[in-house]
Amino acid sequence: MTKTTEEQTTKQKRDESVLQQYYFRTLMCFATGGTLAAMMDWKALDWLYLGAIVFLLLYAYGAYVFTSRQPEENIQKINRWLTYSDAALIGVVLNLISFSLLPCILFLAMIQFNALLNGGLRRWLEDNTALACGVGVSLLVHQPQLIFASDIQISAVSLIGIITYFLAYALYMHQRFHALKISNSKLLNEQKWHKIRAYKLSRYLAPAVWQAINQGRDETLQAERKKITVFFSDIKDFSQFSEEMESESLTELLNQYLTEMTKIVSHFGGTIDKFMGDGVMVLFGDSESKGVKEDCLRCLHMSIAMKKRMKSLQQEWWNQGIKRPLQIRMGINTGYCTVGTFGTSSHLDYTVLGTHVNLASRLESAASPDEILISHETWSLVKDSVLCRDKGEIKVKGFSAPVKVYEVAGLRKDLGRNQTYFEDRTEGFSMYLDLEKVRNYDKENVLAALKKAAEKLSDKIIV
């Protein structure tokens, strides 16, 4: 909605409020003026009564003109004071009609009804105070003669005026309730569509960003340093593969792959930073961190689960006629990164930056098909639970010094009797044994070395 439209809507509501007050004030003035006219002896005019009647008729229109010229911010305050004035005028009229019983009851009921309906107990006290003030001031200029039995003519005029007032108020309230019902129906419909749009929008934003915006915590998205685990993966030779497939089939295959990977990411509590074609970038520890080590372990569990799921997807795609096996490669690194919102006032992006992010990306590029490469920092956090092969040091683009890397073999608990890789380190001890790489002619030498080391360790008394 534009600013001009909002101003027009506000002005329209203001005018409707002012006009509504004018209509009911006019009915009140006609009821009180008619009661005074019925009370008057027209053969011997009483200028006090006549003046009061004229004033009442002019008062309603004068209040409308005055209110309609006031700025929006003053309307509520002015209406409140005019309500006090209405109650005070009714108090004056009650005095002038010598507190005739039935008119008094009717006008008092009208004041109580308006006060309780529009403002509750406080408004009731204020309006009745204004009524008492009106009676008190009028007593200074007119001493009433108390009438306990009402004249039928006065009572009839008052009754007709008050009944008309209540009927008009009832009709107005019916229209208001009907309009409110329609407005509520529209609001519920808008809320429904808002939820649908919000759900659709949430799929384009990171969970941390979506939760912060929904809860009004935008300031928490400011850039800060965190130690997180960064994961990268992509499909090897996907660009070449995409040239050999029709775009529709390629889109379906890629969406299936990303859907399966996203399910695994969600299961292990990762945050998808972005999709880059066939590439996926996932963060652990940027939101709802469970500790650096636990975040790192969850990332490794996720990558192993992805590798296993990819094997089953390869079989599905083979059955669908895709002969080229799609293989993923993954890189993982842990370190301090800058996490937060970056961009301009017109476009912002929540992401992570830093050297460790670049290293994770380089490890993914250096990995072989179906291989998970991790940095030394990541290995040091997961070595107790995850079996890794030391791959030595590799040259990485953008880094002057070689980087030590490890290949993830699997979870130690899952290897069991089929385990072919052994690795352990402690102060004064380091062991690396890969049975798949040991040659037959080296087997006896390895056994002899292990036996000799075990005997020496058993015989030595360590203080």
PDB file of N, CA and C in Angstrom, residues 80-159:
ATOM      1  N   ARG A  80     -13.529  12.855  23.571  1.00  0.00           N
ATOM      2  CA  ARG A  80     -13.674  12.536  24.991  1.00  0.00           C
ATOM      3  C   ARG A  80     -14.261  13.726  25.758  1.00  0.00           C
ATOM      4  N   TRP A  81     -13.725  14.918  25.472  1.00  0.00           N
ATOM      5  CA  TRP A  81     -14.221  16.108  26.151  1.00  0.00           C
ATOM      6  C   TRP A  81     -15.644  16.450  25.720  1.00  0.00           C
ATOM      7  N   LEU A  82     -15.956  16.211  24.467  1.00  0.00           N
ATOM      8  CA  LEU A  82     -17.323  16.447  24.006  1.00  0.00           C
ATOM      9  C   LEU A  82     -18.310  15.490  24.672  1.00  0.00           C
ATOM     10  N   THR A  83     -17.866  14.277  24.972  1.00  0.00           N
ATOM     11  CA  THR A  83     -18.718  13.325  25.695  1.00  0.00           C
ATOM     12  C   THR A  83     -19.019  13.837  27.096  1.00  0.00           C
ATOM     13  N   TYR A  84     -17.992  14.425  27.749  1.00  0.00           N
ATOM     14  CA  TYR A  84     -18.228  15.044  29.060  1.00  0.00           C
ATOM     15  C   TYR A  84     -19.244  16.177  28.936  1.00  0.00           C
ATOM     16  N   SER A  85     -19.090  16.952  27.860  1.00  0.00           N
ATOM     17  CA  SER A  85     -20.010  18.064  27.624  1.00  0.00           C
ATOM     18  C   SER A  85     -21.433  17.565  27.404  1.00  0.00           C
ATOM     19  N   ASP A  86     -21.574  16.453  26.655  1.00  0.00           N
ATOM     20  CA  ASP A  86     -22.906  15.865  26.435  1.00  0.00           C
ATOM     21  C   ASP A  86     -23.554  15.493  27.757  1.00  0.00           C
ATOM     22  N   ALA A  87     -22.792  14.821  28.638  1.00  0.00           N
ATOM     23  CA  ALA A  87     -23.324  14.397  29.939  1.00  0.00           C
ATOM     24  C   ALA A  87     -23.706  15.599  30.790  1.00  0.00           C
ATOM     25  N   ALA A  88     -22.863  16.648  30.744  1.00  0.00           N
ATOM     26  CA  ALA A  88     -23.166  17.857  31.521  1.00  0.00           C
ATOM     27  C   ALA A  88     -24.444  18.531  31.011  1.00  0.00           C
ATOM     28  N   LEU A  89     -24.636  18.587  29.697  1.00  0.00           N
ATOM     29  CA  LEU A  89     -25.850  19.187  29.127  1.00  0.00           C
ATOM     30  C   LEU A  89     -27.091  18.394  29.515  1.00  0.00           C
ATOM     31  N   ILE A  90     -26.976  17.069  29.542  1.00  0.00           N
ATOM     32  CA  ILE A  90     -28.111  16.250  29.986  1.00  0.00           C
ATOM     33  C   ILE A  90     -28.434  16.545  31.446  1.00  0.00           C
ATOM     34  N   GLY A  91     -27.377  16.765  32.255  1.00  0.00           N
ATOM     35  CA  GLY A  91     -27.604  17.145  33.657  1.00  0.00           C
ATOM     36  C   GLY A  91     -28.356  18.464  33.763  1.00  0.00           C
ATOM     37  N   VAL A  92     -28.005  19.438  32.905  1.00  0.00           N
ATOM     38  CA  VAL A  92     -28.707  20.730  32.889  1.00  0.00           C
ATOM     39  C   VAL A  92     -30.174  20.535  32.500  1.00  0.00           C
ATOM     40  N   VAL A  93     -30.412  19.720  31.467  1.00  0.00           N
ATOM     41  CA  VAL A  93     -31.784  19.470  30.993  1.00  0.00           C
ATOM     42  C   VAL A  93     -32.613  18.789  32.076  1.00  0.00           C
ATOM     43  N   LEU A  94     -32.016  17.830  32.786  1.00  0.00           N
ATOM     44  CA  LEU A  94     -32.746  17.154  33.869  1.00  0.00           C
ATOM     45  C   LEU A  94     -33.172  18.141  34.933  1.00  0.00           C
ATOM     46  N   ASN A  95     -32.341  19.113  35.202  1.00  0.00           N
ATOM     47  CA  ASN A  95     -32.707  20.157  36.166  1.00  0.00           C
ATOM     48  C   ASN A  95     -33.841  21.011  35.623  1.00  0.00           C
ATOM     49  N   LEU A  96     -33.755  21.384  34.331  1.00  0.00           N
ATOM     50  CA  LEU A  96     -34.774  22.255  33.744  1.00  0.00           C
ATOM     51  C   LEU A  96     -36.149  21.569  33.673  1.00  0.00           C
ATOM     52  N   ILE A  97     -36.175  20.230  33.546  1.00  0.00           N
ATOM     53  CA  ILE A  97     -37.469  19.529  33.517  1.00  0.00           C
ATOM     54  C   ILE A  97     -37.872  19.077  34.922  1.00  0.00           C
ATOM     55  N   SER A  98     -37.171  19.666  35.936  1.00  0.00           N
ATOM     56  CA  SER A  98     -37.492  19.428  37.353  1.00  0.00           C
ATOM     57  C   SER A  98     -37.410  17.946  37.720  1.00  0.00           C
ATOM     58  N   PHE A  99     -36.433  17.264  37.089  1.00  0.00           N
ATOM     59  CA  PHE A  99     -36.160  15.860  37.401  1.00  0.00           C
ATOM     60  C   PHE A  99     -37.420  14.995  37.296  1.00  0.00           C
ATOM     61  N   SER A 100     -38.153  15.231  36.224  1.00  0.00           N
ATOM     62  CA  SER A 100     -39.334  14.409  35.943  1.00  0.00           C
ATOM     63  C   SER A 100     -38.906  12.946  35.876  1.00  0.00           C
ATOM     64  N   LEU A 101     -39.637  12.067  36.526  1.00  0.00           N
ATOM     65  CA  LEU A 101     -39.176  10.718  36.819  1.00  0.00           C
ATOM     66  C   LEU A 101     -38.803   9.901  35.574  1.00  0.00           C
ATOM     67  N   LEU A 102     -39.755   9.739  34.652  1.00  0.00           N
ATOM     68  CA  LEU A 102     -39.478   8.879  33.503  1.00  0.00           C
ATOM     69  C   LEU A 102     -38.376   9.434  32.596  1.00  0.00           C
ATOM     70  N   PRO A 103     -38.409  10.737  32.232  1.00  0.00           N
ATOM     71  CA  PRO A 103     -37.295  11.278  31.431  1.00  0.00           C
ATOM     72  C   PRO A 103     -35.939  11.110  32.129  1.00  0.00           C
ATOM     73  N   CYS A 104     -35.932  11.310  33.474  1.00  0.00           N
ATOM     74  CA  CYS A 104     -34.663  11.137  34.201  1.00  0.00           C
ATOM     75  C   CYS A 104     -34.131   9.715  34.048  1.00  0.00           C
ATOM     76  N   ILE A 105     -35.022   8.749  34.233  1.00  0.00           N
ATOM     77  CA  ILE A 105     -34.607   7.354  34.115  1.00  0.00           C
ATOM     78  C   ILE A 105     -34.074   7.065  32.716  1.00  0.00           C
ATOM     79  N   LEU A 106     -34.765   7.582  31.685  1.00  0.00           N
ATOM     80  CA  LEU A 106     -34.369   7.318  30.307  1.00  0.00           C
ATOM     81  C   LEU A 106     -33.023   7.947  29.973  1.00  0.00           C
ATOM     82  N   PHE A 107     -32.859   9.228  30.360  1.00  0.00           N
ATOM     83  CA  PHE A 107     -31.597   9.908  30.031  1.00  0.00           C
ATOM     84  C   PHE A 107     -30.430   9.352  30.847  1.00  0.00           C
ATOM     85  N   LEU A 108     -30.685   8.972  32.096  1.00  0.00           N
ATOM     86  CA  LEU A 108     -29.631   8.346  32.898  1.00  0.00           C
ATOM     87  C   LEU A 108     -29.229   7.002  32.296  1.00  0.00           C
ATOM     88  N   ALA A 109     -30.219   6.232  31.816  1.00  0.00           N
ATOM     89  CA  ALA A 109     -29.912   4.950  31.180  1.00  0.00           C
ATOM     90  C   ALA A 109     -29.066   5.163  29.930  1.00  0.00           C
ATOM     91  N   MET A 110     -29.364   6.233  29.157  1.00  0.00           N
ATOM     92  CA  MET A 110     -28.593   6.518  27.951  1.00  0.00           C
ATOM     93  C   MET A 110     -27.132   6.834  28.291  1.00  0.00           C
ATOM     94  N   ILE A 111     -26.929   7.581  29.364  1.00  0.00           N
ATOM     95  CA  ILE A 111     -25.555   7.932  29.754  1.00  0.00           C
ATOM     96  C   ILE A 111     -24.794   6.685  30.211  1.00  0.00           C
ATOM     97  N   GLN A 112     -25.432   5.843  31.018  1.00  0.00           N
ATOM     98  CA  GLN A 112     -24.763   4.637  31.503  1.00  0.00           C
ATOM     99  C   GLN A 112     -24.421   3.712  30.338  1.00  0.00           C
ATOM    100  N   PHE A 113     -25.355   3.594  29.397  1.00  0.00           N
ATOM    101  CA  PHE A 113     -25.152   2.735  28.230  1.00  0.00           C
ATOM    102  C   PHE A 113     -23.945   3.190  27.408  1.00  0.00           C
ATOM    103  N   ASN A 114     -23.908   4.495  27.101  1.00  0.00           N
ATOM    104  CA  ASN A 114     -22.797   5.038  26.300  1.00  0.00           C
ATOM    105  C   ASN A 114     -21.465   4.903  27.009  1.00  0.00           C
ATOM    106  N   ALA A 115     -21.477   5.211  28.316  1.00  0.00           N
ATOM    107  CA  ALA A 115     -20.217   5.188  29.069  1.00  0.00           C
ATOM    108  C   ALA A 115     -19.639   3.781  29.148  1.00  0.00           C
ATOM    109  N   LEU A 116     -20.483   2.814  29.533  1.00  0.00           N
ATOM    110  CA  LEU A 116     -19.990   1.441  29.686  1.00  0.00           C
ATOM    111  C   LEU A 116     -19.624   0.810  28.354  1.00  0.00           C
ATOM    112  N   LEU A 117     -20.352   1.165  27.298  1.00  0.00           N
ATOM    113  CA  LEU A 117     -20.070   0.591  25.988  1.00  0.00           C
ATOM    114  C   LEU A 117     -18.775   1.129  25.392  1.00  0.00           C
ATOM    115  N   ASN A 118     -18.512   2.398  25.593  1.00  0.00           N
ATOM    116  CA  ASN A 118     -17.375   3.052  24.919  1.00  0.00           C
ATOM    117  C   ASN A 118     -16.114   3.161  25.759  1.00  0.00           C
ATOM    118  N   GLY A 119     -16.214   2.991  27.073  1.00  0.00           N
ATOM    119  CA  GLY A 119     -15.001   3.209  27.857  1.00  0.00           C
ATOM    120  C   GLY A 119     -14.874   2.409  29.126  1.00  0.00           C
ATOM    121  N   GLY A 120     -15.885   1.607  29.471  1.00  0.00           N
ATOM    122  CA  GLY A 120     -15.779   0.797  30.675  1.00  0.00           C
ATOM    123  C   GLY A 120     -16.025   1.592  31.942  1.00  0.00           C
ATOM    124  N   LEU A 121     -15.534   1.084  33.067  1.00  0.00           N
ATOM    125  CA  LEU A 121     -15.809   1.653  34.382  1.00  0.00           C
ATOM    126  C   LEU A 121     -15.261   3.066  34.528  1.00  0.00           C
ATOM    127  N   ARG A 122     -14.063   3.292  34.016  1.00  0.00           N
ATOM    128  CA  ARG A 122     -13.469   4.630  34.144  1.00  0.00           C
ATOM    129  C   ARG A 122     -14.311   5.674  33.407  1.00  0.00           C
ATOM    130  N   ARG A 123     -14.729   5.333  32.203  1.00  0.00           N
ATOM    131  CA  ARG A 123     -15.563   6.249  31.427  1.00  0.00           C
ATOM    132  C   ARG A 123     -16.905   6.467  32.125  1.00  0.00           C
ATOM    133  N   TRP A 124     -17.429   5.413  32.748  1.00  0.00           N
ATOM    134  CA  TRP A 124     -18.702   5.518  33.473  1.00  0.00           C
ATOM    135  C   TRP A 124     -18.572   6.524  34.613  1.00  0.00           C
ATOM    136  N   LEU A 125     -17.472   6.446  35.370  1.00  0.00           N
ATOM    137  CA  LEU A 125     -17.242   7.387  36.465  1.00  0.00           C
ATOM    138  C   LEU A 125     -17.083   8.815  35.954  1.00  0.00           C
ATOM    139  N   GLU A 126     -16.341   8.981  34.861  1.00  0.00           N
ATOM    140  CA  GLU A 126     -16.101  10.318  34.311  1.00  0.00           C
ATOM    141  C   GLU A 126     -17.391  10.942  33.790  1.00  0.00           C
ATOM    142  N   ASP A 127     -18.202  10.175  33.047  1.00  0.00           N
ATOM    143  CA  ASP A 127     -19.441  10.723  32.480  1.00  0.00           C
ATOM    144  C   ASP A 127     -20.451  11.059  33.569  1.00  0.00           C
ATOM    145  N   ASN A 128     -20.530  10.218  34.578  1.00  0.00           N
ATOM    146  CA  ASN A 128     -21.454  10.513  35.681  1.00  0.00           C
ATOM    147  C   ASN A 128     -20.995  11.707  36.499  1.00  0.00           C
ATOM    148  N   THR A 129     -19.681  11.882  36.600  1.00  0.00           N
ATOM    149  CA  THR A 129     -19.147  13.088  37.258  1.00  0.00           C
ATOM    150  C   THR A 129     -19.516  14.330  36.463  1.00  0.00           C
ATOM    151  N   ALA A 130     -19.386  14.253  35.119  1.00  0.00           N
ATOM    152  CA  ALA A 130     -19.776  15.384  34.268  1.00  0.00           C
ATOM    153  C   ALA A 130     -21.269  15.666  34.388  1.00  0.00           C
ATOM    154  N   LEU A 131     -22.088  14.611  34.486  1.00  0.00           N
ATOM    155  CA  LEU A 131     -23.532  14.776  34.666  1.00  0.00           C
ATOM    156  C   LEU A 131     -23.821  15.513  35.972  1.00  0.00           C
ATOM    157  N   ALA A 132     -23.144  15.096  37.043  1.00  0.00           N
ATOM    158  CA  ALA A 132     -23.348  15.750  38.342  1.00  0.00           C
ATOM    159  C   ALA A 132     -22.909  17.211  38.291  1.00  0.00           C
ATOM    160  N   CYS A 133     -21.811  17.484  37.577  1.00  0.00           N
ATOM    161  CA  CYS A 133     -21.348  18.877  37.436  1.00  0.00           C
ATOM    162  C   CYS A 133     -22.376  19.721  36.685  1.00  0.00           C
ATOM    163  N   GLY A 134     -22.973  19.132  35.635  1.00  0.00           N
ATOM    164  CA  GLY A 134     -24.003  19.855  34.880  1.00  0.00           C
ATOM    165  C   GLY A 134     -25.204  20.175  35.745  1.00  0.00           C
ATOM    166  N   VAL A 135     -25.616  19.207  36.568  1.00  0.00           N
ATOM    167  CA  VAL A 135     -26.731  19.448  37.485  1.00  0.00           C
ATOM    168  C   VAL A 135     -26.362  20.529  38.485  1.00  0.00           C
ATOM    169  N   GLY A 136     -25.155  20.453  39.041  1.00  0.00           N
ATOM    170  CA  GLY A 136     -24.726  21.423  40.042  1.00  0.00           C
ATOM    171  C   GLY A 136     -24.662  22.838  39.502  1.00  0.00           C
ATOM    172  N   VAL A 137     -24.102  23.010  38.292  1.00  0.00           N
ATOM    173  CA  VAL A 137     -24.002  24.351  37.702  1.00  0.00           C
ATOM    174  C   VAL A 137     -25.396  24.912  37.394  1.00  0.00           C
ATOM    175  N   SER A 138     -26.283  24.043  36.873  1.00  0.00           N
ATOM    176  CA  SER A 138     -27.620  24.514  36.500  1.00  0.00           C
ATOM    177  C   SER A 138     -28.438  24.921  37.722  1.00  0.00           C
ATOM    178  N   LEU A 139     -28.142  24.336  38.873  1.00  0.00           N
ATOM    179  CA  LEU A 139     -28.865  24.696  40.098  1.00  0.00           C
ATOM    180  C   LEU A 139     -28.594  26.143  40.506  1.00  0.00           C
ATOM    181  N   LEU A 140     -27.483  26.696  40.011  1.00  0.00           N
ATOM    182  CA  LEU A 140     -27.163  28.082  40.353  1.00  0.00           C
ATOM    183  C   LEU A 140     -28.099  29.076  39.671  1.00  0.00           C
ATOM    184  N   VAL A 141     -28.697  28.657  38.530  1.00  0.00           N
ATOM    185  CA  VAL A 141     -29.552  29.585  37.775  1.00  0.00           C
ATOM    186  C   VAL A 141     -31.009  29.129  37.740  1.00  0.00           C
ATOM    187  N   HIS A 142     -31.264  27.898  38.181  1.00  0.00           N
ATOM    188  CA  HIS A 142     -32.650  27.413  38.122  1.00  0.00           C
ATOM    189  C   HIS A 142     -32.908  26.466  39.288  1.00  0.00           C
ATOM    190  N   GLN A 143     -33.922  26.801  40.078  1.00  0.00           N
ATOM    191  CA  GLN A 143     -34.306  25.957  41.200  1.00  0.00           C
ATOM    192  C   GLN A 143     -35.489  25.096  40.778  1.00  0.00           C
ATOM    193  N   PRO A 144     -35.321  23.782  40.659  1.00  0.00           N
ATOM    194  CA  PRO A 144     -36.394  22.918  40.147  1.00  0.00           C
ATOM    195  C   PRO A 144     -37.462  22.655  41.209  1.00  0.00           C
ATOM    196  N   GLN A 145     -38.611  22.295  40.724  1.00  0.00           N
ATOM    197  CA  GLN A 145     -39.683  21.793  41.580  1.00  0.00           C
ATOM    198  C   GLN A 145     -39.805  20.298  41.306  1.00  0.00           C
ATOM    199  N   LEU A 146     -39.430  19.521  42.303  1.00  0.00           N
ATOM    200  CA  LEU A 146     -39.367  18.081  42.103  1.00  0.00           C
ATOM    201  C   LEU A 146     -40.720  17.516  41.726  1.00  0.00           C
ATOM    202  N   ILE A 147     -40.719  16.736  40.611  1.00  0.00           N
ATOM    203  CA  ILE A 147     -41.956  16.144  40.102  1.00  0.00           C
ATOM    204  C   ILE A 147     -41.786  14.622  40.143  1.00  0.00           C
ATOM    205  N   PHE A 148     -42.567  13.988  40.974  1.00  0.00           N
ATOM    206  CA  PHE A 148     -42.452  12.533  41.102  1.00  0.00           C
ATOM    207  C   PHE A 148     -43.338  11.791  40.110  1.00  0.00           C
ATOM    208  N   ALA A 149     -44.395  12.479  39.642  1.00  0.00           N
ATOM    209  CA  ALA A 149     -45.272  11.895  38.629  1.00  0.00           C
ATOM    210  C   ALA A 149     -45.036  12.649  37.332  1.00  0.00           C
ATOM    211  N   SER A 150     -44.650  11.952  36.284  1.00  0.00           N
ATOM    212  CA  SER A 150     -44.300  12.601  35.027  1.00  0.00           C
ATOM    213  C   SER A 150     -45.550  12.932  34.228  1.00  0.00           C
ATOM    214  N   ASP A 151     -45.488  14.094  33.540  1.00  0.00           N
ATOM    215  CA  ASP A 151     -46.531  14.450  32.577  1.00  0.00           C
ATOM    216  C   ASP A 151     -46.437  13.506  31.389  1.00  0.00           C
ATOM    217  N   ILE A 152     -47.592  13.003  30.913  1.00  0.00           N
ATOM    218  CA  ILE A 152     -47.596  12.025  29.842  1.00  0.00           C
ATOM    219  C   ILE A 152     -46.993  12.563  28.566  1.00  0.00           C
ATOM    220  N   GLN A 153     -47.166  13.875  28.315  1.00  0.00           N
ATOM    221  CA  GLN A 153     -46.626  14.477  27.095  1.00  0.00           C
ATOM    222  C   GLN A 153     -45.097  14.533  27.144  1.00  0.00           C
ATOM    223  N   ILE A 154     -44.585  14.939  28.312  1.00  0.00           N
ATOM    224  CA  ILE A 154     -43.125  15.003  28.482  1.00  0.00           C
ATOM    225  C   ILE A 154     -42.527  13.604  28.391  1.00  0.00           C
ATOM    226  N   SER A 155     -43.180  12.652  29.053  1.00  0.00           N
ATOM    227  CA  SER A 155     -42.682  11.286  29.054  1.00  0.00           C
ATOM    228  C   SER A 155     -42.693  10.689  27.654  1.00  0.00           C
ATOM    229  N   ALA A 156     -43.764  10.978  26.888  1.00  0.00           N
ATOM    230  CA  ALA A 156     -43.886  10.435  25.527  1.00  0.00           C
ATOM    231  C   ALA A 156     -42.780  10.979  24.633  1.00  0.00           C
ATOM    232  N   VAL A 157     -42.535  12.283  24.720  1.00  0.00           N
ATOM    233  CA  VAL A 157     -41.472  12.882  23.894  1.00  0.00           C
ATOM    234  C   VAL A 157     -40.119  12.299  24.256  1.00  0.00           C
ATOM    235  N   SER A 158     -39.847  12.202  25.563  1.00  0.00           N
ATOM    236  CA  SER A 158     -38.571  11.631  26.007  1.00  0.00           C
ATOM    237  C   SER A 158     -38.434  10.189  25.564  1.00  0.00           C
ATOM    238  N   LEU A 159     -39.531   9.433  25.731  1.00  0.00           N
ATOM    239  CA  LEU A 159     -39.500   8.026  25.374  1.00  0.00           C
ATOM    240  C   LEU A 159     -39.245   7.835  23.883  1.00  0.00           C
TER     241      LEU A 159
END
